[in-house]
Coordinates of C-alpha atoms and ligand atoms in Angstrom, one line a residue:
M30 CA 145.7 155.2 14.6
T31 CA 144.0 157.7 12.3
P32 CA 140.5 158.8 13.3
N33 CA 137.8 157.6 10.9
I34 CA 134.8 160.0 10.9
D35 CA 132.8 157.8 8.5
P36 CA 130.8 155.9 11.1
H37 CA 129.4 153.4 8.5
A38 CA 133.0 152.4 7.4
L39 CA 134.2 152.3 11.0
A40 CA 131.2 150.1 12.0
A41 CA 132.0 147.7 9.2
E42 CA 135.7 147.7 10.2
L43 CA 134.9 146.8 13.8
S44 CA 132.4 144.1 12.8
G45 CA 132.4 140.7 14.4
R46 CA 135.2 141.3 16.9
H47 CA 136.0 141.1 20.6
L48 CA 139.3 142.7 21.9
I49 CA 141.2 140.1 23.9
D50 CA 144.8 140.2 24.9
G51 CA 145.5 143.2 22.7
A52 CA 144.0 141.7 19.5
L53 CA 140.7 141.9 17.7
V54 CA 139.3 138.4 17.5
A55 CA 136.1 136.7 16.4
A56 CA 134.0 134.7 18.8
R57 CA 135.3 131.2 19.4
S58 CA 131.9 129.9 18.2
G59 CA 132.2 132.0 15.0
R60 CA 128.7 133.5 15.7
S61 CA 127.7 137.1 15.5
F62 CA 124.6 139.2 15.7
A63 CA 123.3 142.3 14.0
V64 CA 123.9 145.9 15.2
V65 CA 121.1 148.1 14.0
N66 CA 120.9 151.9 13.4
P67 CA 117.7 152.8 15.3
A68 CA 117.1 155.8 13.1
T69 CA 116.6 153.7 10.0
G70 CA 116.2 150.1 11.2
R71 CA 119.1 149.1 9.0
E72 CA 122.0 146.8 10.0
I73 CA 125.3 148.7 10.3
A74 CA 127.5 145.9 11.5
Q75 CA 127.7 142.5 13.1
A76 CA 129.0 142.1 16.6
A77 CA 130.9 139.0 17.9
Q78 CA 128.4 136.9 19.9
G79 CA 130.5 136.0 22.9
D80 CA 129.8 133.1 25.3
A81 CA 131.6 131.5 28.2
A82 CA 134.5 130.4 26.0
D83 CA 135.3 134.0 25.0
V84 CA 134.8 135.2 28.5
D85 CA 137.2 132.6 29.7
N86 CA 139.9 133.7 27.1
A87 CA 139.4 137.3 28.1
V88 CA 139.6 136.7 31.8
A89 CA 142.6 134.5 31.4
A90 CA 144.4 137.3 29.5
A91 CA 143.4 139.8 32.2
A92 CA 144.7 137.5 34.9
R93 CA 148.0 136.9 33.2
A94 CA 148.5 140.7 32.7
Q95 CA 147.5 141.7 36.2
P96 CA 150.6 141.0 38.3
A97 CA 152.9 143.1 36.0
W98 CA 150.3 145.9 35.7
A99 CA 149.9 146.0 39.5
A100 CA 153.7 146.0 39.9
L101 CA 154.1 149.3 38.0
P102 CA 154.5 152.3 40.2
A103 CA 151.1 153.8 40.7
R104 CA 152.0 157.0 39.0
K105 CA 153.2 155.1 36.0
R106 CA 149.8 153.5 35.6
G107 CA 148.2 156.9 36.1
T108 CA 150.5 158.4 33.4
L109 CA 149.5 155.7 31.0
V110 CA 145.8 156.3 31.7
S111 CA 146.3 160.0 31.2
E112 CA 148.1 159.4 27.9
C113 CA 145.1 157.3 26.9
A114 CA 142.9 160.3 27.5
R115 CA 145.1 162.4 25.2
L116 CA 144.8 159.7 22.5
L117 CA 141.1 159.9 22.8
A118 CA 141.0 163.6 22.4
D119 CA 141.8 163.1 18.7
H120 CA 138.9 160.7 18.3
I121 CA 136.1 162.7 19.8
E122 CA 134.4 163.4 16.5
E123 CA 134.9 159.8 15.3
L124 CA 133.5 158.3 18.5
G125 CA 130.6 160.8 18.7
R126 CA 129.5 159.8 15.2
L127 CA 129.9 156.1 15.8
V128 CA 127.9 156.2 19.0
A129 CA 125.2 158.3 17.3
L130 CA 124.9 155.8 14.5
E131 CA 124.5 152.8 16.8
T132 CA 122.4 154.3 19.6
G133 CA 120.4 157.0 17.8
K134 CA 121.5 159.7 20.2
A135 CA 121.8 163.1 18.6
L136 CA 125.4 164.0 17.6
R137 CA 125.4 167.7 18.6
T138 CA 123.4 167.5 21.9
E139 CA 124.5 164.0 23.2
S140 CA 126.9 161.8 21.3
R141 CA 129.8 164.2 20.8
V142 CA 129.4 165.4 24.3
E143 CA 129.6 161.9 25.6
A144 CA 132.8 161.3 23.6
G145 CA 134.4 164.3 25.3
V146 CA 133.5 163.1 28.8
V147 CA 135.3 159.8 28.2
A148 CA 138.6 161.5 27.8
D149 CA 137.8 163.7 30.8
A150 CA 137.1 160.7 33.1
L151 CA 140.4 159.0 32.1
Q152 CA 142.3 162.3 32.7
F153 CA 140.7 162.7 36.1
Y154 CA 141.6 159.2 37.3
G155 CA 145.0 159.3 35.7
G156 CA 145.9 162.2 38.0
L157 CA 144.7 160.4 41.2
A158 CA 147.2 157.5 41.1
S159 CA 149.3 158.9 43.9
E160 CA 146.2 159.0 46.2
L161 CA 146.3 155.2 46.4
K162 CA 148.1 155.5 49.7
G163 CA 147.7 153.9 53.1
E164 CA 148.1 155.1 56.7
S165 CA 150.3 154.5 59.6
V166 CA 148.3 153.5 62.7
P167 CA 149.4 154.4 66.3
F168 CA 148.5 150.9 67.5
S169 CA 151.5 150.3 69.8
P170 CA 154.9 152.0 70.3
E171 CA 156.6 148.6 69.8
M172 CA 155.0 148.0 66.5
L173 CA 155.0 149.8 63.1
T174 CA 151.5 149.4 61.9
L175 CA 150.5 150.3 58.3
T176 CA 147.7 150.0 55.9
Q177 CA 148.2 149.7 52.2
R178 CA 145.8 149.7 49.2
E179 CA 146.0 146.7 47.0
P180 CA 144.1 146.0 43.7
I181 CA 141.5 143.4 43.7
G182 CA 142.7 141.6 40.6
V183 CA 140.5 141.1 37.6
V184 CA 137.4 143.3 37.5
G185 CA 134.3 142.4 35.4
V186 CA 132.5 145.5 34.0
I187 CA 129.0 145.2 32.6
I188 CA 127.5 148.2 30.9
P189 CA 124.3 149.4 29.3
W190 CA 123.7 151.2 26.0
N191 CA 122.4 154.6 27.1
A192 CA 125.8 156.3 27.6
P193 CA 128.0 153.3 26.9
M194 CA 131.4 155.0 26.5
M195 CA 130.9 157.3 29.5
L196 CA 129.6 154.6 31.8
M197 CA 132.4 152.3 30.8
A198 CA 135.0 155.1 31.3
L199 CA 133.8 155.7 34.9
K200 CA 134.4 152.1 35.7
I201 CA 137.6 151.1 33.8
A202 CA 139.6 154.3 34.6
P203 CA 139.5 153.8 38.4
A204 CA 139.8 150.0 38.1
L205 CA 143.0 150.3 35.9
V206 CA 144.6 153.1 37.9
A207 CA 144.2 151.1 41.1
G208 CA 146.2 148.2 39.5
N209 CA 143.4 145.9 38.4
T210 CA 143.0 144.5 34.9
V211 CA 139.6 144.5 33.3
V212 CA 137.1 142.6 31.1
V213 CA 134.2 144.6 29.8
K214 CA 131.0 143.0 28.5
S215 CA 129.3 145.6 26.3
A216 CA 125.6 146.1 25.8
E217 CA 124.2 144.1 22.9
E218 CA 122.5 147.3 21.5
A219 CA 125.7 149.3 21.5
P220 CA 128.9 147.3 21.1
L221 CA 130.8 149.4 18.6
A222 CA 131.9 152.7 20.1
V223 CA 133.0 151.1 23.3
L224 CA 135.0 148.5 21.3
R225 CA 136.7 151.4 19.4
V226 CA 137.5 153.1 22.7
C227 CA 139.2 150.0 24.0
Q228 CA 141.1 149.6 20.7
I229 CA 142.4 153.1 21.0
L230 CA 143.4 152.5 24.7
N231 CA 145.1 149.3 23.8
Q232 CA 147.7 151.3 21.9
K233 CA 149.0 152.5 25.2
L234 CA 148.1 149.7 27.6
P235 CA 149.9 146.4 27.8
P236 CA 148.1 143.5 26.1
G237 CA 145.5 141.9 28.4
V238 CA 145.1 144.9 30.7
L239 CA 141.9 146.0 29.1
N240 CA 139.7 143.5 27.2
I241 CA 136.2 143.8 25.9
V242 CA 133.7 141.1 24.7
S243 CA 130.3 141.6 23.2
G244 CA 127.3 139.4 23.6
F245 CA 123.9 138.9 25.3
G246 CA 123.4 139.1 29.1
P247 CA 122.7 135.5 30.1
E248 CA 125.1 134.1 27.5
C249 CA 128.0 136.4 27.9
G250 CA 127.4 138.6 31.0
A251 CA 126.5 135.9 33.4
P252 CA 129.7 133.8 32.7
L253 CA 131.8 136.9 33.4
V254 CA 130.2 137.4 36.8
Q255 CA 130.5 133.7 37.6
H256 CA 134.1 133.3 36.4
P257 CA 136.3 132.1 39.3
L258 CA 139.1 134.6 38.4
V259 CA 136.9 137.6 38.5
G260 CA 137.2 139.3 41.9
K261 CA 134.8 142.2 41.5
V262 CA 131.9 143.2 39.3
T263 CA 130.7 146.7 38.6
F264 CA 127.4 147.1 36.7
T265 CA 125.1 149.8 35.4
G266 CA 121.7 148.8 34.1
S267 CA 118.2 147.6 35.3
V268 CA 117.2 146.8 38.8
E269 CA 116.2 143.3 37.6
T270 CA 119.6 142.5 36.1
G271 CA 121.3 144.1 39.1
R272 CA 119.6 141.6 41.4
I273 CA 120.7 138.7 39.2
I274 CA 124.3 139.9 39.3
A275 CA 124.2 140.6 43.0
R276 CA 122.9 137.1 43.7
A277 CA 125.7 135.5 41.5
A278 CA 128.3 137.7 43.2
G279 CA 126.9 136.8 46.6
E280 CA 127.4 133.1 45.8
K281 CA 131.0 133.8 45.0
L282 CA 131.3 136.3 47.9
I283 CA 132.8 139.0 45.8
P284 CA 132.0 142.7 46.0
V285 CA 129.7 144.4 43.5
T286 CA 129.0 148.0 42.6
L287 CA 125.5 148.6 41.2
E288 CA 124.2 151.7 39.4
L289 CA 120.6 150.9 38.8
G290 CA 117.4 152.8 37.9
G291 CA 115.8 155.9 39.1
K292 CA 112.6 157.9 39.2
S293 CA 114.3 161.2 40.1
P294 CA 112.1 163.9 41.6
M295 CA 112.5 167.6 40.8
I296 CA 110.7 170.1 43.0
V297 CA 109.8 173.6 41.8
M298 CA 108.7 176.0 44.6
D299 CA 106.6 179.1 44.0
D300 CA 109.7 181.4 44.7
A301 CA 111.9 179.7 42.1
D302 CA 113.3 181.4 39.1
L303 CA 110.8 179.7 36.7
D304 CA 112.8 180.2 33.5
K305 CA 115.8 178.6 34.9
A306 CA 113.8 175.8 36.4
V307 CA 112.2 175.1 33.0
V308 CA 115.6 174.9 31.4
G309 CA 116.7 172.7 34.2
A310 CA 113.8 170.4 33.7
V311 CA 114.6 170.0 30.0
A312 CA 118.2 169.1 30.8
G313 CA 117.3 167.0 33.8
M314 CA 114.7 165.0 32.0
R315 CA 117.4 164.4 29.3
F316 CA 114.9 165.0 26.5
T317 CA 117.8 165.3 24.0
R318 CA 118.4 161.6 24.8
Q319 CA 114.8 160.6 24.6
G320 CA 114.8 160.5 28.4
Q321 CA 117.0 157.4 28.4
S322 CA 118.9 158.3 31.6
C323 CA 118.8 156.8 35.0
T324 CA 118.7 160.3 36.6
A325 CA 115.9 161.5 34.3
A326 CA 113.7 164.1 36.2
S327 CA 110.7 162.0 35.5
R328 CA 108.6 163.2 38.5
I329 CA 108.3 167.0 38.7
F330 CA 106.5 168.4 41.7
V331 CA 105.4 172.0 41.1
H332 CA 103.9 174.4 43.6
E333 CA 100.2 175.0 42.7
K334 CA 100.8 178.8 42.3
V335 CA 103.2 178.3 39.4
H336 CA 102.1 174.9 38.1
D337 CA 100.2 176.0 35.0
A338 CA 102.9 178.6 34.0
F339 CA 105.6 176.0 34.5
V340 CA 103.8 173.4 32.3
A341 CA 103.1 175.9 29.6
A342 CA 106.8 177.1 29.5
L343 CA 108.1 173.5 29.6
K344 CA 105.9 172.5 26.7
A345 CA 106.9 175.5 24.7
R346 CA 110.6 174.7 25.3
V347 CA 110.3 171.1 24.3
D348 CA 108.2 172.0 21.3
A349 CA 111.0 174.1 20.0
M350 CA 113.4 171.1 20.0
K351 CA 113.9 169.4 16.7
M352 CA 113.6 165.6 16.4
G353 CA 115.5 164.1 13.5
D354 CA 118.5 162.3 12.0
P355 CA 120.9 161.8 14.9
L356 CA 123.9 162.6 12.7
D357 CA 122.4 165.9 11.5
E358 CA 123.9 168.9 13.3
A359 CA 120.4 170.6 13.4
T360 CA 118.9 167.7 15.4
D361 CA 118.3 168.2 19.1
I362 CA 116.5 164.9 19.8
G363 CA 117.4 161.5 18.3
T364 CA 115.8 158.1 18.7
L365 CA 115.2 155.5 21.3
I366 CA 117.6 152.6 21.3
S367 CA 115.5 149.6 20.3
R368 CA 112.1 148.2 19.3
P369 CA 111.5 146.6 22.8
Q370 CA 112.3 149.9 24.5
L371 CA 110.0 151.7 22.1
D372 CA 107.2 149.3 22.8
K373 CA 107.7 149.7 26.5
V374 CA 107.6 153.5 26.4
L375 CA 104.6 153.6 24.1
G376 CA 102.8 151.2 26.4
Y377 CA 103.3 153.5 29.4
I378 CA 102.1 156.5 27.3
E379 CA 99.0 154.6 26.2
R380 CA 98.2 153.4 29.8
G381 CA 98.8 156.9 31.1
R382 CA 96.4 158.4 28.6
A383 CA 93.7 156.0 29.7
M384 CA 94.0 157.1 33.3
K385 CA 91.1 159.2 34.7
G386 CA 92.1 162.8 35.0
A387 CA 95.4 162.4 33.2
Q388 CA 96.4 164.8 30.4
A389 CA 99.1 164.0 28.0
L390 CA 100.9 166.9 26.3
E391 CA 102.8 165.7 23.3
C392 CA 105.6 167.9 22.3
S393 CA 107.9 168.5 19.3
A394 CA 107.1 166.8 16.1
L395 CA 108.1 163.5 14.5
P396 CA 110.6 163.9 11.6
A397 CA 109.0 164.0 8.2
S398 CA 111.9 162.5 6.2
E399 CA 111.2 159.3 4.3
T400 CA 114.5 157.7 5.2
L401 CA 113.6 158.0 8.9
R402 CA 110.3 156.3 8.5
E403 CA 111.4 153.2 10.4
G404 CA 113.2 155.3 13.0
L405 CA 112.4 154.7 16.7
F406 CA 111.2 158.2 17.5
V407 CA 108.7 159.0 20.2
R408 CA 107.2 162.5 20.8
P409 CA 108.3 163.8 24.3
T410 CA 105.2 163.6 26.5
I411 CA 104.4 165.6 29.6
F412 CA 101.7 164.2 31.8
T413 CA 99.7 166.3 34.2
G414 CA 96.8 165.4 36.5
V415 CA 98.4 162.1 37.6
D416 CA 99.1 160.9 41.2
N417 CA 102.5 160.0 42.5
D418 CA 101.4 156.5 43.3
C419 CA 100.4 155.5 39.7
P420 CA 102.8 153.3 37.6
L421 CA 103.6 156.2 35.4
A422 CA 105.0 158.0 38.4
Q423 CA 106.5 155.0 40.1
E424 CA 108.2 152.9 37.4
E425 CA 111.2 153.7 35.4
I426 CA 110.0 154.3 31.9
F427 CA 113.4 155.2 30.3
G428 CA 111.8 157.3 27.6
P429 CA 110.8 160.9 27.0
V430 CA 107.9 160.9 29.5
T431 CA 107.7 163.0 32.6
C432 CA 104.9 163.6 35.1
V433 CA 104.3 167.1 36.4
M434 CA 102.4 167.0 39.7
R435 CA 100.8 169.8 41.6
V436 CA 101.8 170.3 45.3
R437 CA 100.6 172.8 47.9
S438 CA 103.8 173.0 50.0
G439 CA 107.5 172.1 50.1
D440 CA 106.7 169.5 52.8
E441 CA 104.1 167.8 50.6
A442 CA 106.6 167.8 47.7
I443 CA 109.4 166.2 49.8
A444 CA 107.0 163.6 51.2
L445 CA 105.9 162.7 47.7
A446 CA 109.4 162.8 46.3
N447 CA 110.4 160.2 48.9
Q448 CA 107.5 158.0 48.1
S449 CA 109.5 155.9 45.6
D450 CA 111.5 152.7 45.5
F451 CA 114.4 154.6 44.0
G452 CA 116.8 157.2 45.3
L453 CA 119.3 158.2 42.7
A454 CA 119.1 162.0 42.1
A455 CA 116.8 164.8 43.3
T456 CA 116.6 168.5 42.6
I457 CA 114.9 171.5 44.2
W458 CA 114.4 175.0 42.7
T459 CA 113.8 177.7 45.3
S460 CA 115.2 181.1 46.2
D461 CA 114.7 180.4 49.9
L462 CA 117.8 179.1 51.7
K463 CA 115.9 177.5 54.5
T464 CA 113.6 175.6 52.1
A465 CA 116.6 174.4 50.2
L466 CA 118.6 173.3 53.3
N467 CA 115.6 171.4 54.6
A468 CA 115.0 169.7 51.3
T469 CA 118.7 168.6 50.9
K470 CA 118.5 167.0 54.4
R471 CA 115.3 165.2 53.8
L472 CA 115.4 164.1 50.2
Q473 CA 116.3 160.4 50.0
A474 CA 118.8 160.4 47.1
G475 CA 122.5 160.0 46.5
F476 CA 122.9 163.2 44.4
V477 CA 120.9 166.3 45.4
Q478 CA 121.1 169.6 43.7
V479 CA 119.6 173.0 44.4
N480 CA 118.9 175.4 41.5
Q481 CA 120.7 173.4 38.9
N482 CA 120.5 170.1 37.1
I483 CA 124.0 169.0 36.1
V484 CA 124.8 165.4 35.2
V485 CA 127.5 163.1 36.6
Q486 CA 130.9 164.8 36.7
P487 CA 134.4 163.4 37.5
G488 CA 135.1 164.4 41.1
L489 CA 131.6 164.3 42.4
S490 CA 130.6 161.0 44.1
Y491 CA 127.6 159.6 42.2
G492 CA 125.3 156.7 43.1
G493 CA 122.0 155.8 44.6
V494 CA 120.2 154.8 47.8
K495 CA 117.2 152.4 48.1
Q496 CA 116.8 150.4 44.9
S497 CA 119.0 152.7 42.8
G498 CA 122.1 150.8 43.7
L499 CA 125.1 150.1 45.9
G500 CA 128.2 152.1 45.9
R501 CA 129.5 155.3 44.4
E502 CA 131.2 156.2 41.1
A503 CA 133.1 159.1 39.6
S504 CA 135.2 160.2 42.6
L505 CA 138.4 159.3 44.4
E506 CA 136.4 157.6 47.1
A507 CA 134.9 155.4 44.3
M508 CA 138.4 154.2 43.3
L509 CA 139.5 153.6 46.8
D510 CA 136.4 151.9 48.1
H511 CA 135.4 149.9 45.1
F512 CA 138.6 148.9 43.3
T513 CA 141.1 148.2 46.1
H514 CA 141.2 146.4 49.4
K515 CA 143.0 147.7 52.4
K516 CA 145.7 145.4 53.9
T517 CA 146.9 145.9 57.5
V518 CA 150.6 145.2 58.0
I519 CA 152.3 145.1 61.4
F520 CA 156.0 145.0 62.1
N521 CA 157.0 143.9 65.6
M522 CA 160.0 146.2 66.5
N523 CA 161.1 144.2 69.6
Ligands
NAI623 P1 119.8 145.3 31.4 O1 120.1 145.7 32.8 O2 119.1 144.0 31.1 O3 121.2 145.4 30.5 C1 122.3 146.0 30.9 C2 123.5 145.2 30.7 O4 123.4 144.0 31.5 C3 123.7 144.7 29.3 O5 125.1 144.6 29.0 C4 123.2 143.3 29.3 O6 123.7 142.4 28.3 C5 123.6 142.8 30.7 N1 122.9 141.7 31.3 C6 121.6 141.4 31.1 N2 121.2 140.2 31.7 C7 122.4 139.8 32.3 C8 122.7 138.7 33.2 N3 121.8 137.8 33.5 N4 124.0 138.6 33.6 C9 124.9 139.5 33.3 N5 124.6 140.6 32.5 C10 123.4 140.7 32.0 O7 118.9 146.5 30.8 P2 118.1 146.5 29.4 O8 117.4 145.2 29.2 O9 119.0 147.0 28.3 O10 117.0 147.7 29.7 C11 115.9 147.4 30.5 C12 115.6 148.6 31.4 O11 116.6 148.8 32.3 C13 115.4 150.0 30.7 O12 114.1 150.2 30.3 C14 115.7 150.9 31.9 O13 114.6 151.0 32.7 C15 116.8 150.1 32.7 N6 118.1 150.6 32.4 C16 118.8 151.4 33.2 C17 120.0 151.9 32.9 C18 120.7 152.9 33.9 O14 121.5 153.7 33.4 N7 120.6 152.7 35.2 C19 120.7 151.6 31.7 C20 120.0 150.7 30.8 C21 118.7 150.2 31.2
MG624 MG1 117.5 143.3 29.9

């Protein structure tokens, strides 16, 4: 398959299709919906509007393919998944451009990077196939007692739009390597690049092993969760939808993995390397993605001694970033995903501004280009003078908005950091080992970093506590715990 680096042509080519049983097919109902470029407001493609009938076709194909897939030697499955990664390596530019077009994420800083991570995730899990091993248990000398890992069967994968290819890869790679087959339901805002990834992977994978349908949540996602042949659901998205999915899975008594929201704290102590902390805040807040990240460092607690210097340096750094056409190499910051998300974010900024004592520092500049007039751009906004208990500091905004709050001590910072319904990621910047150790013990989060702010990486278990979710992703443990079950086998030797 030759890469197509014209994203408009590729979007048109992928228009109106699911991928089921190895073939691109229209929705059974014949319906489709518009996919819009958020930088211009223009339609770039139609997506197949899936419903229960399409889901049923896809799940049936996955169920038919599963026994033969599971019967392959584990390393054979791993090799096929690694070969998929190699195929993707030729498509990084293509996929980067396509995801930039449909999501508005800047090509250089975000979209191309995401396309690279997809191949990396597949490569990582492809190499772990031989770790799907069991144990021998010293239960009785007269018995040979073993455990073995078995796949669950058909896995339903429901993904959001903010890093659609990467989040999909972190789910499908371990599911497939473990011997499951998969049906993905893409996010309605970003159905194209993930469809293309699945099309590329289907060159290597047997038909039915990896299927993807597009459509809306209640109409297409819900039937996937409810389908009797789906034995596990893994989801990334909002807390609200996570609850709906967990309830439906509870009714069926099937396991779920949930990666939900965050309001991730970052603590900057007075002994921190301030320049590095500022760079870390820009990366951690994911300003290049308009803050549309579940780990966005959207609550920054800064020691009062360095608060003002930190805010000034952060503002200067964000001011230097260029907002513009996502496909332009010079652009650092692209757009938000959709009009409803834009309205949500602007609503928070407006209410924040109206709060007593709050100060909103607007950074960077809106693009001047006439063609981007309808683009969903929001100026990155740093709030100061707000309290940790206000909605701005408690609710997930999912936009380029962060609150910098003044603290007098590390203890105060940790206490405030933990005053949140969420617990996904947390960071502390300090040069004191004791302060750092104390914080890593006490911070309530699934992913805690000292003096850096890297994003999810293959090999590092990733996931939340409290309302940020259930389960872990991106690691060996994630594959074993979430995509297999352990069978105990006993041979009586007498
Ligand atoms: P959402 O959670 O509603 O959508 C995510 C996925 O779930 C989409 O594929 C959607 O079609 C599907 N879905 C929706 N309702 C469903 C249902 N009843 N059954 C099965 N699947 C369903 O998130 P949305 O509406 O796109 O964004 C709303 C907010 O969620 C954002 O502002 C942000 O705060 C949060 N969010 C968090 C993400 C994260 O990475 N943790 C990603 C996307 C959104
Ligand atoms: Mg929703």
